[in-house]
Amino acid sequence: GALVELADVSKYYGNVRALEDVSLEVHAGEITCVLGDNGAGKSTLIKIIAGLHPHDTGTLRIAGEETHLSSPRQALDRGIATVYQDLAVVPLMPVWRNFFLGSEPTTGKGPFRRMDVRFMRETARAELARMGIDLRDLDQPIGTLSGGERQCVAIARAVYFGAKVLVLDEPTAALGVKQSGVVLKYVAAARDAGLGVVLITHNPHHAYLVGDRFVLLKRGAMAGSHLKGDIDLDE
Ligand code: ADP
Ligand code: ADP
């Protein structure tokens, strides 16, 4: 079954209908791409899946169980990790420190509080290497990395912390061709690690390169829904 399923989900901001009867599925080992221009409802969709605000009508199921998410904590606890465009990194902190950022405040009694610097650095290095990311200097401030490298660190971090579903908000939006390719490679690596990925993008080319399922949004409504095999690019 699906890790995450939306069925006929709608969301209103006052009188503005930001999403209208949107349905999609996220499966383990697959990438679900959500395409749409500005104002299509992509951010609203992310916020529902990330627990930033609950949907109004329709059904959200996580691992088959109907639910309303009303805080980011709830989404994280259900294994849904979201990597936002602004990435929530602290630019002046070392790369390895950013790798563990966000894990310790919520796990006060957990192992992270006592984790020593060497362990953190080694773990970050090993996890990045496992994803094929080779950063020689993990002590450099993460702000000195390229946008693509920062995205890769964020994706590796979510995989390490055991996310089941990875939601990526326009990960290639600010990147050039080469950097986009690198990031898409790690998106595919996360999928190959068995995660279900939601890739939000306005770039159809990037979507078709890695996607398994495609949902097209137009002014908040579904303008199309396809499986990879359904699409004939020669048409
Ligand atoms: P996208 O991310 O695809 O650009 P959004 O989800 O941001 O689309 O927006 C979808 C629609 O909802 C747009 O018409 C937008 O103006 C509206 N909208 C988004 N956020 C709010 C808000 N906080 N209050 C009122 N309207 C909003
Ligand atoms: P636990 O439930 O083991 O105490 P947390 O409460 O910190 O751990 O995390 C719950 C879920 O949130 C984890 O399954 C993981 O997917 C996710 N998570 C926690 N921290 C991060 C992080 N820094 N980056 C990505 N995902 C995280």
mmCIF file of C-alpha atoms and ligand atoms in Angstrom:
data_model
loop_
_atom_site.group_PDB
_atom_site.id
_atom_site.type_symbol
_atom_site.label_atom_id
_atom_site.label_comp_id
_atom_site.label_asym_id
_atom_site.label_seq_id
_atom_site.Cartn_x
_atom_site.Cartn_y
_atom_site.Cartn_z
ATOM 1 C CA GLY A 1 0.000 0.000 0.000
ATOM 2 C CA ALA A 2 0.898 3.664 -0.200
ATOM 3 C CA LEU A 3 3.083 5.325 2.468
ATOM 4 C CA VAL A 4 1.071 8.507 1.986
ATOM 5 C CA GLU A 5 -2.216 8.890 0.169
ATOM 6 C CA LEU A 6 -4.285 11.997 -0.443
ATOM 7 C CA ALA A 7 -7.806 11.458 -1.723
ATOM 8 C CA ASP A 8 -9.869 14.449 -2.891
ATOM 9 C CA VAL A 9 -8.091 16.788 -0.484
ATOM 10 C CA SER A 10 -9.120 20.454 -0.420
ATOM 11 C CA LYS A 11 -7.715 23.423 1.469
ATOM 12 C CA TYR A 12 -9.115 26.920 1.840
ATOM 13 C CA TYR A 13 -7.535 30.153 2.998
ATOM 14 C CA GLY A 14 -10.655 32.071 3.924
ATOM 15 C CA ASN A 15 -12.523 32.182 0.647
ATOM 16 C CA VAL A 16 -9.499 31.273 -1.449
ATOM 17 C CA ARG A 17 -9.507 27.650 -2.481
ATOM 18 C CA ALA A 18 -5.803 26.812 -2.627
ATOM 19 C CA LEU A 19 -6.358 23.088 -3.308
ATOM 20 C CA GLU A 20 -9.413 21.420 -4.758
ATOM 21 C CA ASP A 21 -9.940 17.643 -4.705
ATOM 22 C CA VAL A 22 -6.293 16.709 -5.067
ATOM 23 C CA SER A 23 -5.355 13.026 -4.984
ATOM 24 C CA LEU A 24 -1.934 11.425 -5.016
ATOM 25 C CA GLU A 25 -0.023 8.422 -3.734
ATOM 26 C CA VAL A 26 3.516 8.069 -2.429
ATOM 27 C CA HIS A 27 4.999 4.582 -2.458
ATOM 28 C CA ALA A 28 8.214 3.165 -1.005
ATOM 29 C CA GLY A 29 10.995 3.142 -3.576
ATOM 30 C CA GLU A 30 9.178 5.572 -5.858
ATOM 31 C CA ILE A 31 9.275 9.260 -6.705
ATOM 32 C CA THR A 32 5.974 11.099 -6.973
ATOM 33 C CA CYS A 33 6.442 14.368 -8.837
ATOM 34 C CA VAL A 34 4.114 17.296 -8.283
ATOM 35 C CA LEU A 35 4.264 19.770 -11.140
ATOM 36 C CA GLY A 36 2.652 23.168 -11.461
ATOM 37 C CA ASP A 37 3.274 26.843 -12.088
ATOM 38 C CA ASN A 38 3.235 29.538 -9.419
ATOM 39 C CA GLY A 39 -0.066 29.588 -7.583
ATOM 40 C CA ALA A 40 -0.859 25.992 -8.553
ATOM 41 C CA GLY A 41 -1.006 24.918 -4.907
ATOM 42 C CA LYS A 42 2.348 23.157 -4.543
ATOM 43 C CA SER A 43 3.316 24.929 -1.306
ATOM 44 C CA THR A 44 -0.111 24.288 0.146
ATOM 45 C CA LEU A 45 0.242 20.584 -0.663
ATOM 46 C CA ILE A 46 3.642 20.451 1.056
ATOM 47 C CA LYS A 47 2.255 22.169 4.132
ATOM 48 C CA ILE A 48 -0.468 19.548 4.452
ATOM 49 C CA ILE A 49 1.969 16.627 4.146
ATOM 50 C CA ALA A 50 4.545 18.334 6.417
ATOM 51 C CA GLY A 51 1.991 19.029 9.147
ATOM 52 C CA LEU A 52 2.140 22.818 8.898
ATOM 53 C CA HIS A 53 -1.604 23.019 8.490
ATOM 54 C CA PRO A 54 -4.316 20.368 8.283
ATOM 55 C CA HIS A 55 -6.438 19.890 5.178
ATOM 56 C CA ASP A 56 -10.103 20.916 5.245
ATOM 57 C CA THR A 57 -11.864 18.151 3.321
ATOM 58 C CA GLY A 58 -10.900 14.846 1.764
ATOM 59 C CA THR A 59 -8.697 12.144 3.239
ATOM 60 C CA LEU A 60 -5.032 11.930 4.192
ATOM 61 C CA ARG A 61 -3.770 8.447 4.942
ATOM 62 C CA ILE A 62 -0.326 7.611 6.296
ATOM 63 C CA ALA A 63 0.565 3.931 6.086
ATOM 64 C CA GLY A 64 -3.120 3.250 5.458
ATOM 65 C CA GLU A 65 -4.343 5.109 8.517
ATOM 66 C CA GLU A 66 -6.587 8.148 8.100
ATOM 67 C CA THR A 67 -5.122 11.161 9.836
ATOM 68 C CA HIS A 68 -4.970 14.948 10.138
ATOM 69 C CA LEU A 69 -1.509 16.359 10.703
ATOM 70 C CA SER A 70 -1.541 19.482 12.802
ATOM 71 C CA SER A 71 2.140 19.994 13.598
ATOM 72 C CA PRO A 72 5.482 19.391 11.885
ATOM 73 C CA ARG A 73 6.390 17.225 14.880
ATOM 74 C CA GLN A 74 3.503 14.871 14.062
ATOM 75 C CA ALA A 75 4.694 14.562 10.476
ATOM 76 C CA LEU A 76 8.277 13.825 11.596
ATOM 77 C CA ASP A 77 7.041 11.260 14.083
ATOM 78 C CA ARG A 78 5.257 9.506 11.213
ATOM 79 C CA GLY A 79 8.546 9.446 9.301
ATOM 80 C CA ILE A 80 7.827 12.347 6.954
ATOM 81 C CA ALA A 81 10.865 14.602 6.491
ATOM 82 C CA THR A 82 10.588 17.803 4.471
ATOM 83 C CA VAL A 83 13.526 19.597 2.898
ATOM 84 C CA TYR A 84 12.503 23.189 2.185
ATOM 85 C CA GLN A 85 14.054 25.446 -0.386
ATOM 86 C CA ASP A 86 15.620 27.626 2.286
ATOM 87 C CA LEU A 87 16.913 24.392 3.846
ATOM 88 C CA ALA A 88 16.809 25.447 7.492
ATOM 89 C CA VAL A 89 20.577 25.299 7.807
ATOM 90 C CA VAL A 90 22.696 27.592 9.930
ATOM 91 C CA PRO A 91 25.154 28.984 7.359
ATOM 92 C CA LEU A 92 28.006 29.687 9.776
ATOM 93 C CA MET A 93 27.908 26.283 11.478
ATOM 94 C CA PRO A 94 30.156 23.491 10.187
ATOM 95 C CA VAL A 95 28.685 20.981 7.761
ATOM 96 C CA TRP A 96 28.816 18.146 10.324
ATOM 97 C CA ARG A 97 26.995 20.281 12.898
ATOM 98 C CA ASN A 98 24.245 21.056 10.420
ATOM 99 C CA PHE A 99 23.951 17.354 9.662
ATOM 100 C CA PHE A 100 22.748 16.814 13.236
ATOM 101 C CA LEU A 101 20.821 20.034 13.519
ATOM 102 C CA GLY A 102 17.193 19.507 14.442
ATOM 103 C CA SER A 103 17.798 16.060 15.837
ATOM 104 C CA GLU A 104 18.882 16.977 19.346
ATOM 105 C CA PRO A 105 16.341 19.496 20.633
ATOM 106 C CA THR A 106 13.547 16.981 20.087
ATOM 107 C CA THR A 107 15.475 14.082 21.565
ATOM 108 C CA GLY A 108 16.561 15.689 24.818
ATOM 109 C CA LYS A 109 16.979 12.373 26.541
ATOM 110 C CA GLY A 110 18.198 10.584 23.466
ATOM 111 C CA PRO A 111 21.713 9.761 22.393
ATOM 112 C CA PHE A 112 22.269 13.061 20.588
ATOM 113 C CA ARG A 113 22.806 15.179 23.683
ATOM 114 C CA ARG A 114 25.796 13.116 24.677
ATOM 115 C CA MET A 115 27.073 12.606 21.189
ATOM 116 C CA ASP A 116 30.621 13.843 20.976
ATOM 117 C CA VAL A 117 32.039 15.947 18.229
ATOM 118 C CA ARG A 118 34.234 13.231 16.780
ATOM 119 C CA PHE A 119 31.337 10.807 16.544
ATOM 120 C CA MET A 120 29.166 13.425 14.862
ATOM 121 C CA ARG A 121 31.855 14.339 12.377
ATOM 122 C CA GLU A 122 32.626 10.714 11.531
ATOM 123 C CA THR A 123 28.973 9.801 11.215
ATOM 124 C CA ALA A 124 28.263 12.762 8.953
ATOM 125 C CA ARG A 125 31.251 11.879 6.789
ATOM 126 C CA ALA A 126 30.249 8.203 6.546
ATOM 127 C CA GLU A 127 26.619 8.996 5.727
ATOM 128 C CA LEU A 128 27.537 11.554 3.077
ATOM 129 C CA ALA A 129 30.040 9.122 1.578
ATOM 130 C CA ARG A 130 27.399 6.397 1.519
ATOM 131 C CA MET A 131 25.290 8.701 -0.614
ATOM 132 C CA GLY A 132 28.302 9.295 -2.817
ATOM 133 C CA ILE A 133 28.861 12.819 -1.480
ATOM 134 C CA ASP A 134 32.539 13.464 -0.992
ATOM 135 C CA LEU A 135 33.173 16.603 1.033
ATOM 136 C CA ARG A 136 36.792 16.900 2.057
ATOM 137 C CA ASP A 137 36.223 19.506 4.717
ATOM 138 C CA LEU A 138 33.238 18.924 6.980
ATOM 139 C CA ASP A 139 34.481 21.698 9.284
ATOM 140 C CA GLN A 140 33.779 24.383 6.719
ATOM 141 C CA PRO A 141 30.662 26.471 7.352
ATOM 142 C CA ILE A 142 27.787 24.930 5.410
ATOM 143 C CA GLY A 143 27.169 28.377 3.934
ATOM 144 C CA THR A 144 30.314 27.954 1.849
ATOM 145 C CA LEU A 145 28.900 24.899 0.042
ATOM 146 C CA SER A 146 27.105 25.246 -3.254
ATOM 147 C CA GLY A 147 23.322 25.141 -3.248
ATOM 148 C CA GLY A 148 23.448 21.663 -4.751
ATOM 149 C CA GLU A 149 25.813 20.372 -2.066
ATOM 150 C CA ARG A 150 23.598 21.813 0.658
ATOM 151 C CA GLN A 151 20.581 19.992 -0.814
ATOM 152 C CA CYS A 152 22.591 16.761 -0.850
ATOM 153 C CA VAL A 153 23.532 17.180 2.830
ATOM 154 C CA ALA A 154 19.865 17.742 3.689
ATOM 155 C CA ILE A 155 18.764 14.645 1.761
ATOM 156 C CA ALA A 156 21.501 12.463 3.317
ATOM 157 C CA ARG A 157 20.474 13.747 6.757
ATOM 158 C CA ALA A 158 16.843 12.767 6.274
ATOM 159 C CA VAL A 159 17.869 9.297 5.064
ATOM 160 C CA TYR A 160 20.180 8.854 8.083
ATOM 161 C CA PHE A 161 17.477 9.870 10.551
ATOM 162 C CA GLY A 162 15.241 7.162 9.188
ATOM 163 C CA ALA A 163 12.668 9.145 7.244
ATOM 164 C CA LYS A 164 10.270 6.952 5.318
ATOM 165 C CA VAL A 165 8.929 9.762 3.182
ATOM 166 C CA LEU A 166 11.063 12.579 1.864
ATOM 167 C CA VAL A 167 9.314 15.740 0.669
ATOM 168 C CA LEU A 168 11.513 17.954 -1.486
ATOM 169 C CA ASP A 169 10.420 21.521 -2.184
ATOM 170 C CA GLU A 170 11.857 22.598 -5.551
ATOM 171 C CA PRO A 171 15.314 21.152 -4.812
ATOM 172 C CA THR A 172 16.692 22.196 -8.199
ATOM 173 C CA ALA A 173 14.961 25.577 -8.509
ATOM 174 C CA ALA A 174 17.996 27.759 -7.899
ATOM 175 C CA LEU A 175 20.543 25.429 -9.528
ATOM 176 C CA GLY A 176 22.282 25.206 -12.874
ATOM 177 C CA VAL A 177 22.249 22.174 -15.158
ATOM 178 C CA LYS A 178 25.235 20.390 -13.605
ATOM 179 C CA GLN A 179 24.231 20.983 -9.966
ATOM 180 C CA SER A 180 20.666 19.941 -10.776
ATOM 181 C CA GLY A 181 21.982 16.662 -12.146
ATOM 182 C CA VAL A 182 23.961 16.042 -8.963
ATOM 183 C CA VAL A 183 20.943 16.725 -6.749
ATOM 184 C CA LEU A 184 18.642 14.534 -8.875
ATOM 185 C CA LYS A 185 21.192 11.738 -8.502
ATOM 186 C CA TYR A 186 20.791 11.910 -4.696
ATOM 187 C CA VAL A 187 17.040 12.122 -4.995
ATOM 188 C CA ALA A 188 17.273 8.856 -6.942
ATOM 189 C CA ALA A 189 19.652 7.456 -4.291
ATOM 190 C CA ALA A 190 17.071 8.195 -1.574
ATOM 191 C CA ARG A 191 14.457 6.389 -3.670
ATOM 192 C CA ASP A 192 16.829 3.449 -4.140
ATOM 193 C CA ALA A 193 17.313 3.362 -0.358
ATOM 194 C CA GLY A 194 13.591 2.568 -0.219
ATOM 195 C CA LEU A 195 12.145 5.947 0.704
ATOM 196 C CA GLY A 196 9.007 7.314 -0.869
ATOM 197 C CA VAL A 197 9.884 10.679 -2.360
ATOM 198 C CA VAL A 198 7.632 13.638 -3.158
ATOM 199 C CA LEU A 199 9.439 15.875 -5.628
ATOM 200 C CA ILE A 200 7.844 19.289 -6.001
ATOM 201 C CA THR A 201 9.064 21.051 -9.105
ATOM 202 C CA HIS A 202 8.032 23.357 -11.895
ATOM 203 C CA ASN A 203 10.613 21.712 -14.164
ATOM 204 C CA PRO A 204 8.973 18.916 -16.227
ATOM 205 C CA HIS A 205 12.332 17.792 -17.553
ATOM 206 C CA HIS A 206 13.662 17.119 -14.045
ATOM 207 C CA ALA A 207 10.422 15.363 -13.149
ATOM 208 C CA TYR A 208 10.530 13.035 -16.146
ATOM 209 C CA LEU A 209 14.192 12.216 -15.525
ATOM 210 C CA VAL A 210 13.530 10.606 -12.146
ATOM 211 C CA GLY A 211 9.761 10.376 -11.576
ATOM 212 C CA ASP A 212 7.577 7.288 -11.283
ATOM 213 C CA ARG A 213 4.263 9.108 -10.734
ATOM 214 C CA PHE A 214 3.237 12.552 -11.893
ATOM 215 C CA VAL A 215 0.589 14.904 -10.628
ATOM 216 C CA LEU A 216 -0.016 18.148 -12.471
ATOM 217 C CA LEU A 217 -1.672 20.991 -10.565
ATOM 218 C CA LYS A 218 -3.328 23.991 -12.164
ATOM 219 C CA ARG A 219 -4.811 26.760 -10.037
ATOM 220 C CA GLY A 220 -5.232 24.330 -7.142
ATOM 221 C CA ALA A 221 -6.934 21.578 -9.106
ATOM 222 C CA MET A 222 -5.694 18.351 -10.682
ATOM 223 C CA ALA A 223 -4.838 18.929 -14.320
ATOM 224 C CA GLY A 224 -3.399 15.466 -14.803
ATOM 225 C CA SER A 225 -2.191 12.315 -13.069
ATOM 226 C CA HIS A 226 0.085 9.799 -14.748
ATOM 227 C CA LEU A 227 2.276 6.803 -14.143
ATOM 228 C CA LYS A 228 5.674 6.723 -15.804
ATOM 229 C CA GLY A 229 4.573 4.132 -18.354
ATOM 230 C CA ASP A 230 1.605 6.270 -19.422
ATOM 231 C CA ILE A 231 3.728 9.063 -20.789
ATOM 232 C CA ASP A 232 4.719 8.982 -24.427
ATOM 233 C CA LEU A 233 7.174 11.813 -24.964
ATOM 234 C CA ASP A 234 6.979 11.315 -28.753
ATOM 235 C CA GLU A 235 3.324 12.196 -28.811
HETATM 236 P P1 ADP B 1 2.399 27.365 -5.379
HETATM 237 O O1 ADP B 1 3.257 26.895 -4.267
HETATM 238 O O2 ADP B 1 2.157 26.301 -6.411
HETATM 239 O O3 ADP B 1 2.896 28.630 -5.992
HETATM 240 P P2 ADP B 1 0.505 28.022 -3.303
HETATM 241 O O4 ADP B 1 0.154 26.768 -2.594
HETATM 242 O O5 ADP B 1 1.482 28.927 -2.674
HETATM 243 O O6 ADP B 1 0.950 27.686 -4.796
HETATM 244 O O7 ADP B 1 -0.825 28.880 -3.553
HETATM 245 C C1 ADP B 1 -2.041 28.335 -4.045
HETATM 246 C C2 ADP B 1 -3.125 29.411 -3.961
HETATM 247 O O8 ADP B 1 -3.416 29.710 -2.605
HETATM 248 C C3 ADP B 1 -2.723 30.720 -4.602
HETATM 249 O O9 ADP B 1 -3.873 31.264 -5.225
HETATM 250 C C4 ADP B 1 -2.294 31.574 -3.441
HETATM 251 O O10 ADP B 1 -2.491 32.928 -3.715
HETATM 252 C C5 ADP B 1 -3.190 31.070 -2.330
HETATM 253 N N1 ADP B 1 -2.580 31.181 -1.000
HETATM 254 C C6 ADP B 1 -1.458 30.573 -0.600
HETATM 255 N N2 ADP B 1 -1.189 30.841 0.687
HETATM 256 C C7 ADP B 1 -2.169 31.664 1.108
HETATM 257 C C8 ADP B 1 -2.475 32.311 2.360
HETATM 258 N N3 ADP B 1 -1.703 32.144 3.436
HETATM 259 N N4 ADP B 1 -3.570 33.079 2.410
HETATM 260 C C9 ADP B 1 -4.358 33.232 1.331
HETATM 261 N N5 ADP B 1 -4.144 32.649 0.150
HETATM 262 C C10 ADP B 1 -3.059 31.879 0.025
HETATM 263 P P1 ADP B 2 12.880 9.281 17.841
HETATM 264 O O1 ADP B 2 11.469 9.068 17.372
HETATM 265 O O2 ADP B 2 13.808 8.143 17.540
HETATM 266 O O3 ADP B 2 13.005 9.786 19.237
HETATM 267 P P2 ADP B 2 12.932 11.889 16.636
HETATM 268 O O4 ADP B 2 11.744 12.181 17.477
HETATM 269 O O5 ADP B 2 14.063 12.841 16.666
HETATM 270 O O6 ADP B 2 13.510 10.426 16.909
HETATM 271 O O7 ADP B 2 12.521 11.760 15.101
HETATM 272 C C1 ADP B 2 11.336 11.155 14.690
HETATM 273 C C2 ADP B 2 11.386 11.074 13.189
HETATM 274 O O8 ADP B 2 11.725 12.336 12.669
HETATM 275 C C3 ADP B 2 12.419 10.108 12.707
HETATM 276 O O9 ADP B 2 11.807 8.901 12.290
HETATM 277 C C4 ADP B 2 13.049 10.795 11.529
HETATM 278 O O10 ADP B 2 12.473 10.309 10.323
HETATM 279 C C5 ADP B 2 12.679 12.219 11.635
HETATM 280 N N1 ADP B 2 13.801 13.123 11.905
HETATM 281 C C6 ADP B 2 14.277 13.516 13.110
HETATM 282 N N2 ADP B 2 15.271 14.382 13.011
HETATM 283 C C7 ADP B 2 15.468 14.579 11.688
HETATM 284 C C8 ADP B 2 16.365 15.370 10.924
HETATM 285 N N3 ADP B 2 17.295 16.153 11.482
HETATM 286 N N4 ADP B 2 16.263 15.312 9.582
HETATM 287 C C9 ADP B 2 15.349 14.545 9.008
HETATM 288 N N5 ADP B 2 14.466 13.775 9.673
HETATM 289 C C10 ADP B 2 14.537 13.774 10.995
#
